[in-house]
Coordinates of C-alpha atoms in Angstrom, one line a residue:
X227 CA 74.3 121.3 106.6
X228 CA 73.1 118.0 105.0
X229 CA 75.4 118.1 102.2
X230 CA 78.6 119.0 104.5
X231 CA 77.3 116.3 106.8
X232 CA 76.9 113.9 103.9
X233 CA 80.7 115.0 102.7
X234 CA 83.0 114.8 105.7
X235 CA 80.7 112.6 108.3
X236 CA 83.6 109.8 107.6
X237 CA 86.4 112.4 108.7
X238 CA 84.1 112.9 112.0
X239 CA 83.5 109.0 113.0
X240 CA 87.2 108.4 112.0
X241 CA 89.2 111.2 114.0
X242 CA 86.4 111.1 116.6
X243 CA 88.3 107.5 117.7
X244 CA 91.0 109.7 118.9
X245 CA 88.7 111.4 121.8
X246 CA 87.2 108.1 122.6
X247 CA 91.1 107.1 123.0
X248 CA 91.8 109.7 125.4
X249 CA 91.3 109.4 129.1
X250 CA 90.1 112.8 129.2
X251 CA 88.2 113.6 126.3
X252 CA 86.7 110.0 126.0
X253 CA 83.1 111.8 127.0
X254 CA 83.1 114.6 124.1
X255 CA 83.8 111.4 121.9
X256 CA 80.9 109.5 123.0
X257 CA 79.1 112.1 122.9
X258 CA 79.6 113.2 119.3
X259 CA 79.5 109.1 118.5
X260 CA 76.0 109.6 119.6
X261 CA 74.9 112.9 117.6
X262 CA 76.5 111.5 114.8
X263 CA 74.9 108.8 113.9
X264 CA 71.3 110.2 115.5
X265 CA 71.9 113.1 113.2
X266 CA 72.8 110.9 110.3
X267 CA 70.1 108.3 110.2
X268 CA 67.7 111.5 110.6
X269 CA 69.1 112.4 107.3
X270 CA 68.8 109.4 105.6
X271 CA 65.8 109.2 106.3
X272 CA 64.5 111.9 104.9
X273 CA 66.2 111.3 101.8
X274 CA 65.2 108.0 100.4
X275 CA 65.9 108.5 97.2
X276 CA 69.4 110.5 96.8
X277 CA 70.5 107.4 99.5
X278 CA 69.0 104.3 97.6
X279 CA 71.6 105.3 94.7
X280 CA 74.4 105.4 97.3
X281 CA 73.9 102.3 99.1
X282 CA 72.5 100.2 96.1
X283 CA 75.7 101.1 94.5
X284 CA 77.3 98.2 93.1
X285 CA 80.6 99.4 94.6
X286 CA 78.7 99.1 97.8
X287 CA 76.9 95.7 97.7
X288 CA 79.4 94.0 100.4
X289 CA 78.4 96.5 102.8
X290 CA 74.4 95.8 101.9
X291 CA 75.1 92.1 102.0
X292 CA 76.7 92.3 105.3
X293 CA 73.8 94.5 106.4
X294 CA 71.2 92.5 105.3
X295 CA 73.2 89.1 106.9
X296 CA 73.1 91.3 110.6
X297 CA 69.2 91.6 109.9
X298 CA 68.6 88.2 109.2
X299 CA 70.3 87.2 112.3
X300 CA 68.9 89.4 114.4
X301 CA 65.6 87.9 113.0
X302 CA 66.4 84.5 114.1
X303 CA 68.7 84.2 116.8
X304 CA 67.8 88.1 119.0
X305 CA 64.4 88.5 120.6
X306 CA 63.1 92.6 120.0
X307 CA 64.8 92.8 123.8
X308 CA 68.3 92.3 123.1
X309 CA 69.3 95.7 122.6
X310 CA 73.4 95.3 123.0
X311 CA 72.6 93.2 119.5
X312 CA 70.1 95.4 118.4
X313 CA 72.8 98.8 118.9
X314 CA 75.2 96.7 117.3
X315 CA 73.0 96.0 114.2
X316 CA 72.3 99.1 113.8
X317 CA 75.7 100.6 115.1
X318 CA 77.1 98.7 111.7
X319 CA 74.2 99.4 109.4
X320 CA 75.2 103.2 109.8
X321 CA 79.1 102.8 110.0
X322 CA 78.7 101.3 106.1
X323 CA 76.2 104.1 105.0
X324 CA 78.7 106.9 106.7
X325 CA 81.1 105.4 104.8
X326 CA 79.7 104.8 101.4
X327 CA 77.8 108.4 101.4
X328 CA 81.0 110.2 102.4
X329 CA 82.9 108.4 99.5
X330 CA 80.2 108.8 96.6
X331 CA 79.6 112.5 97.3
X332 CA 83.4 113.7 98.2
X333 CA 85.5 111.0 96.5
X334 CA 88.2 113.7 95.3
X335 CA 88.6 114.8 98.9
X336 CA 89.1 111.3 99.9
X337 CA 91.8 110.9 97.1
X338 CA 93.8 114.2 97.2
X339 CA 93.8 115.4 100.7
X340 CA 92.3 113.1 103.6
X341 CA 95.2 110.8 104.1
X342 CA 97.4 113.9 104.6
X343 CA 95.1 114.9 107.2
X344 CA 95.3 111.7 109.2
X345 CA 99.1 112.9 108.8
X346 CA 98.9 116.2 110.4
X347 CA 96.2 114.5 113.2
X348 CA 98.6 111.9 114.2
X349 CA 101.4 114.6 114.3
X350 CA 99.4 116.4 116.6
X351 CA 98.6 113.4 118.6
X352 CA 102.1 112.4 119.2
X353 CA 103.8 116.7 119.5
X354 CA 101.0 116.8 122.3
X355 CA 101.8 113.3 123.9
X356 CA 105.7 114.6 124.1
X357 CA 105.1 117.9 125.8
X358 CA 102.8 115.8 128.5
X359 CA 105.2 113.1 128.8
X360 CA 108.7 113.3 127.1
X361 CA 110.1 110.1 128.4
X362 CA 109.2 108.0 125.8
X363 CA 112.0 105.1 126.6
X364 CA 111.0 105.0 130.3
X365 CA 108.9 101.9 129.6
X366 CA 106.3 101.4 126.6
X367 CA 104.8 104.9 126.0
X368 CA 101.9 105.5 125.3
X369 CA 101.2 109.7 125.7
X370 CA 97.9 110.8 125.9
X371 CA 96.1 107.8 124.6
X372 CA 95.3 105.4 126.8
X373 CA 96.7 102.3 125.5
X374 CA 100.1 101.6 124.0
X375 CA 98.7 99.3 121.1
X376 CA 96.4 102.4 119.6
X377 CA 98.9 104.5 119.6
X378 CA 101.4 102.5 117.8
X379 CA 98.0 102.2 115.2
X380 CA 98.0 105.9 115.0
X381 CA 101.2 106.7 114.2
X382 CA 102.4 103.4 112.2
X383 CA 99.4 104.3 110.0
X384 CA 100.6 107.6 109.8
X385 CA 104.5 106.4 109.0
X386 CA 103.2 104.5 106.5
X387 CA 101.0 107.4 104.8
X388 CA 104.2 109.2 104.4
X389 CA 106.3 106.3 103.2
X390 CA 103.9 105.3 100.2
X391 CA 103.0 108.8 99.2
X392 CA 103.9 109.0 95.2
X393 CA 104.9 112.2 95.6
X394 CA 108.7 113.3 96.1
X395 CA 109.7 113.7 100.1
X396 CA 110.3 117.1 101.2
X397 CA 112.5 117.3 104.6
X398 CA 110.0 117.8 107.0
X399 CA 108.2 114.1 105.5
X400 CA 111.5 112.6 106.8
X401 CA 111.5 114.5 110.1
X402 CA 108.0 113.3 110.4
X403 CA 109.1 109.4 109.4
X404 CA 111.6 109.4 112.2
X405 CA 109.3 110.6 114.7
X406 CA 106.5 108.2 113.7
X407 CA 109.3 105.7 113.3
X408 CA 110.3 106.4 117.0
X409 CA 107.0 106.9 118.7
X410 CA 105.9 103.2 116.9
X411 CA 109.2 101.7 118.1
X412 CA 108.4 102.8 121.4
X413 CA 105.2 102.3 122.4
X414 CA 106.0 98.2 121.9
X415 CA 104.1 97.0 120.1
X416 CA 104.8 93.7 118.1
X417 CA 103.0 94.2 115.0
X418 CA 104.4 97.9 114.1
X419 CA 107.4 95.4 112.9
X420 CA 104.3 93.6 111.3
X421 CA 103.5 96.9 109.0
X422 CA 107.0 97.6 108.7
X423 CA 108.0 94.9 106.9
X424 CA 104.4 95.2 105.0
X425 CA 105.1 98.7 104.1
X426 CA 108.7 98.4 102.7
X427 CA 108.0 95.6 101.0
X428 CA 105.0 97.2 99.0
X429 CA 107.3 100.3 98.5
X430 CA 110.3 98.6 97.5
X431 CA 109.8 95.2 96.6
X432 CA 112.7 92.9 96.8
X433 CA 115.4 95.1 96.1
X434 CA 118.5 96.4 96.5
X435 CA 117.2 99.2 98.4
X436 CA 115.2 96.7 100.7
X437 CA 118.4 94.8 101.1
X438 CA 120.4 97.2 102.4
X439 CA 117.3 98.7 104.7
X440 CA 117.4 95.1 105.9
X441 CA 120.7 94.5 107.2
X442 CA 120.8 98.3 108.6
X443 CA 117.7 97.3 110.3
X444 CA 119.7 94.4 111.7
X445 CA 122.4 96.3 112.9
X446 CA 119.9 99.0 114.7
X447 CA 117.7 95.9 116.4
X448 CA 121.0 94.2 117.8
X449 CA 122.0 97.7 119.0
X450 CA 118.4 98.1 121.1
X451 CA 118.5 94.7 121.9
X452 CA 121.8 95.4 124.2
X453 CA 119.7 97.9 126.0
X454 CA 116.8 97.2 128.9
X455 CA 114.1 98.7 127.0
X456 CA 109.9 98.0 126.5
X457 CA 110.5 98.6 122.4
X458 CA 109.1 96.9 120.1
X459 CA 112.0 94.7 119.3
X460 CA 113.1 94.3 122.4
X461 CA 109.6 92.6 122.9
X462 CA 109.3 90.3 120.4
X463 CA 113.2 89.3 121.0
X464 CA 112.2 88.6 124.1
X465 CA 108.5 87.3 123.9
X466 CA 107.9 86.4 120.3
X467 CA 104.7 87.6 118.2
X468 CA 102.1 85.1 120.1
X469 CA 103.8 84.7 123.5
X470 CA 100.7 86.1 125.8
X471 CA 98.0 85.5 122.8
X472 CA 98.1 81.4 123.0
X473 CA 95.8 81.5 126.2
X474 CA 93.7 83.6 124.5
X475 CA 93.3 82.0 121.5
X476 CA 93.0 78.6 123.5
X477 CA 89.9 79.9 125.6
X478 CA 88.4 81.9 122.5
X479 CA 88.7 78.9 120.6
X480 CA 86.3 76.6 123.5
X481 CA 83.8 79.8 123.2
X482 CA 83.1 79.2 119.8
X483 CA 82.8 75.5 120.4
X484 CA 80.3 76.0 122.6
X485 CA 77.9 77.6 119.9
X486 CA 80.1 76.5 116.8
X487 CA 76.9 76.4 114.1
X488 CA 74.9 80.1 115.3
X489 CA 77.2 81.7 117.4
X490 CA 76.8 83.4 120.4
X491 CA 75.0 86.9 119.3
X492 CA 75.6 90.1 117.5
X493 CA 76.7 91.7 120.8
X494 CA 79.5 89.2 121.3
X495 CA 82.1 90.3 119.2
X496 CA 85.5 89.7 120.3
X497 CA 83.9 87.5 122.8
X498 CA 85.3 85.0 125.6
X499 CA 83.6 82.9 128.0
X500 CA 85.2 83.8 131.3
X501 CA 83.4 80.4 132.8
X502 CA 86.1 78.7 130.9
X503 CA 89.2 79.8 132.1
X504 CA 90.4 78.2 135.0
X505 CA 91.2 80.2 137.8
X506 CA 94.7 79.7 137.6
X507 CA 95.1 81.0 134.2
X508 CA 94.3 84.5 135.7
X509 CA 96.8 84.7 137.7
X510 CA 99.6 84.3 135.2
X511 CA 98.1 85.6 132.1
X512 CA 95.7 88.3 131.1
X513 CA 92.6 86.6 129.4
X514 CA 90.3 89.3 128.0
X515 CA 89.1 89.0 124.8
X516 CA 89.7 86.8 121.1
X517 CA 93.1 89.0 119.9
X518 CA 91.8 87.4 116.6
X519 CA 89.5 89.3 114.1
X520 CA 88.8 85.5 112.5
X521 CA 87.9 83.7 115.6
X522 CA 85.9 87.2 116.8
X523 CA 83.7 87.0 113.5
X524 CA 82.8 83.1 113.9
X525 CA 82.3 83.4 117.6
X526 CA 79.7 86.2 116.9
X527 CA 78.5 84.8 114.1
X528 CA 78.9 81.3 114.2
X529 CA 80.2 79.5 111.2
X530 CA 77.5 79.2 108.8
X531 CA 77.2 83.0 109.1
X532 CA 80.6 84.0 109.9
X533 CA 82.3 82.1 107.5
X534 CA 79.8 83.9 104.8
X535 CA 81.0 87.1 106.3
X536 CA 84.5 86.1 106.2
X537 CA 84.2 85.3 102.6
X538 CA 82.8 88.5 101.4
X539 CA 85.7 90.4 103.1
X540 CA 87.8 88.0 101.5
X541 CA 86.4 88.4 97.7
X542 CA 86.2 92.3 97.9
X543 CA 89.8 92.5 99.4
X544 CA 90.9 89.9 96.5
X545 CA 89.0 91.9 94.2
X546 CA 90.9 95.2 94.9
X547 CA 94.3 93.6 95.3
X548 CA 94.3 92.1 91.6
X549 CA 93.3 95.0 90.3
X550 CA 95.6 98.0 92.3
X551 CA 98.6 95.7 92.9
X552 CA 100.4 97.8 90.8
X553 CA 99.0 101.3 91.5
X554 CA 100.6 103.9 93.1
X555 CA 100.0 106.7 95.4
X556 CA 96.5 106.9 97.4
X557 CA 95.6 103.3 95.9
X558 CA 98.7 101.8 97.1
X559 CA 98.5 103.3 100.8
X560 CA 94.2 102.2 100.9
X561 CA 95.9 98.7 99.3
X562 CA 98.4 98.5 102.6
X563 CA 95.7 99.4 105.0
X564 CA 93.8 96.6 103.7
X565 CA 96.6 94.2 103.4
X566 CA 97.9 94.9 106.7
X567 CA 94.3 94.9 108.5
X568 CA 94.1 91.2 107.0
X569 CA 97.4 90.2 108.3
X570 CA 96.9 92.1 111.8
X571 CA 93.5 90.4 112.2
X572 CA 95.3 87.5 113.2
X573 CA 96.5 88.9 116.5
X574 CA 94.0 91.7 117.3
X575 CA 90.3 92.2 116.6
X576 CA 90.5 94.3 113.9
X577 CA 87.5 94.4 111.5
X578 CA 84.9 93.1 113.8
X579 CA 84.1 96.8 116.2
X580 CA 82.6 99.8 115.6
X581 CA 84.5 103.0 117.4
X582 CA 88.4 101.5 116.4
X583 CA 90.3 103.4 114.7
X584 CA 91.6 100.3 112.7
X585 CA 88.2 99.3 111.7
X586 CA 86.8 102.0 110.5
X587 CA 89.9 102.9 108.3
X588 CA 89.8 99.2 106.9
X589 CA 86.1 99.3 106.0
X590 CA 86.9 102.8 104.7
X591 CA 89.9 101.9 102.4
X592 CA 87.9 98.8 101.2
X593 CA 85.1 100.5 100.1
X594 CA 87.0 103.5 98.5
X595 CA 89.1 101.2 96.4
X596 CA 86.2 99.4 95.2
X597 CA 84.5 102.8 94.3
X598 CA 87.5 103.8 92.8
X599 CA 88.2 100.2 90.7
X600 CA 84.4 100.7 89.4
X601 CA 84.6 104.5 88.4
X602 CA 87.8 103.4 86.0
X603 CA 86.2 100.6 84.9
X604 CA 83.0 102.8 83.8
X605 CA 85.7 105.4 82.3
X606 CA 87.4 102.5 80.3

């Protein structure tokens, strides 16, 4: 039990997002959120010494460094009573050791066969979505999951599995990159272009190929654009990248002002100070949270913490770039993830949660790659 735990608790907390993301089934996913990490702190704990190798990896230091920052502000800026910062501390402190224990004892899994099975879960997702609701042009679709955004992060993540696999296509990989293609398209959102042009560029580079994918891609988006549709061109023709993100950059922004050196707590991730928006922003624009992983880490953190933070996601994601630029296969797709997560971050608070999907895989693909970049360098 403790060994299959310690193997596949990763695969849990990752596909568990998508119960958590369904109207539905969003109470079996807290649920098992819960017993998961309950379960797996109980089994760390009673094995010190298999764990200490595993998180005092050098592969692994980021996450302990990060770890060890949460403590320390906890320490000085939380009394023993906060217990939304105190969940959170700990919330992350367990998301890094799921992570890193699931890599160091079933790193072959994680190379050969996981990313096909977010594959066949995101197929699953979007075959089930289509029986419940087929019209997927009848406005931005979004299926069974309850916002349009995730599932465009589902199954552009899954699109771009497929794309980067090394291995040669079979006909139902196409089948499946048109209907990821489609359902990503659909459910309008902006960035999917964002990870398109991401993906094709890491898989074909500037060349002829990507040329002539270009101008086809042209031809398709003036072709949708003549149509009254919620697609993801049609909404960034129409509304740009950052047309309903300015106000809440603007107001996210005067939050961190208002604490700029400490922050305003552990618990205040992707926070906004409602007291600052004017009453007449409401009522023309939805002002809810950051939309921006960078402002969301130095409005928790502060800078003098945050921009430590920022700086060791920075170094380990520079780190890994330089040295699987050129790969292929798994490292290339882990290498996308990361990329793209960094460019996302910019208009959505990736990196900075606990139960996203998005997260989770980032922190996931960061750490793999840099177990993976110091088990080559130990067999060179």
């Amino acid at each position: 039990m403790i060994k299959w735990l310690f193997k596949y608790s990763a695969v849990i907390f990752l596909f568990n997002t998508v119960l958590l993301n369904i109207e539905f089934t969003f109470d079996i996913g807290n649920l098992i959120f819960i017993f998961l990490m309950g379960i797996f702190l109980f089994f760390l704990i009673i094995n010190p010494l298999q764990i200490k190798n595993v998180l005092l990896h050098k592969a692994f230091l980021f996450f302990l460094i990060i770890n060890s920052i949460n403590l320390l502000y906890f320490l000085f800026f939380h009394s023993t009573s906060d217990f939304e910062a105190f969940k959170f501390m700990i919330s992350r402190g367990l998301q890094f050791s799921i992570i890193s224990v699931s890599i160091y004892f079933n790193y072959e899994y994680y190379r050969d066969k996981f990313l096909n099975h977010i594959v066949y879960l995101v197929l699953a997702i979007v075959l089930f979505s289509f029986l419940l609701d087929p019209f997927i042009f009848s406005g931005r679709y979004m299926g069974v999951i309850w916002n349009e955004n995730m599932l465009a992060a589902f199954t552009i993540t899954a699109f771009s599995i497929v794309l980067l696999k090394d291995n040669k296509r079979t006909n139902f990989d196409y089948i499946m990159l048109f209907i990821f293609l489609v359902i990503s398209l659909s459910t309008g959102s902006r960035l999917v272009l964002v990870a398109l042009g991401l993906v094709f560029l890491m898989k074909y580079g500037f060349s002829p190929r990507n040329i002539i994918y270009t101008v086809f891609s042209l031809i398709i988006t003036l072709i949708i654009i003549s149509y009254n549709l919620d697609t993801s061109v049609n909404r960034f023709v129409s509304q740009s990248l950052f047309n309903d993100r300015i106000f809440q950059y603007k107001y996210a922004y005067e939050t961190l002002l208002t604490k700029l050196f400490f922050g305003h707590g552990l618990d205040k991730y992707a926070f906004i100070d409602l007291s600052l928006v004017p009453e007449y922003v409401f009522q023309t624009n939805s002002v809810i949270g950051a939309h921006n992983g960078y402002l969301a880490f130095l409005t928790q953190y502060g800078i003098l913490f945050g921009c430590v933070v920022l700086f060791i996601i920075f170094n380990v994601s520079f780190q890994v770039y330089s040295y699987f630029r050129n790969s292929v296969g798994h490292e290339k797709i882990y290498l996308f993830i990361v990329i793209y997560t960094l460019i996302a971050s910019f208009f959505e608070v990736f990196m900075t949660g606990i139960n996203d999907f998005n997260t989770i895989l980032f922190w996931f693909s960061l750490a793999f790659l840099s177990y993976s970049k110091h088990n080559q360098l130990n067999e060179n």
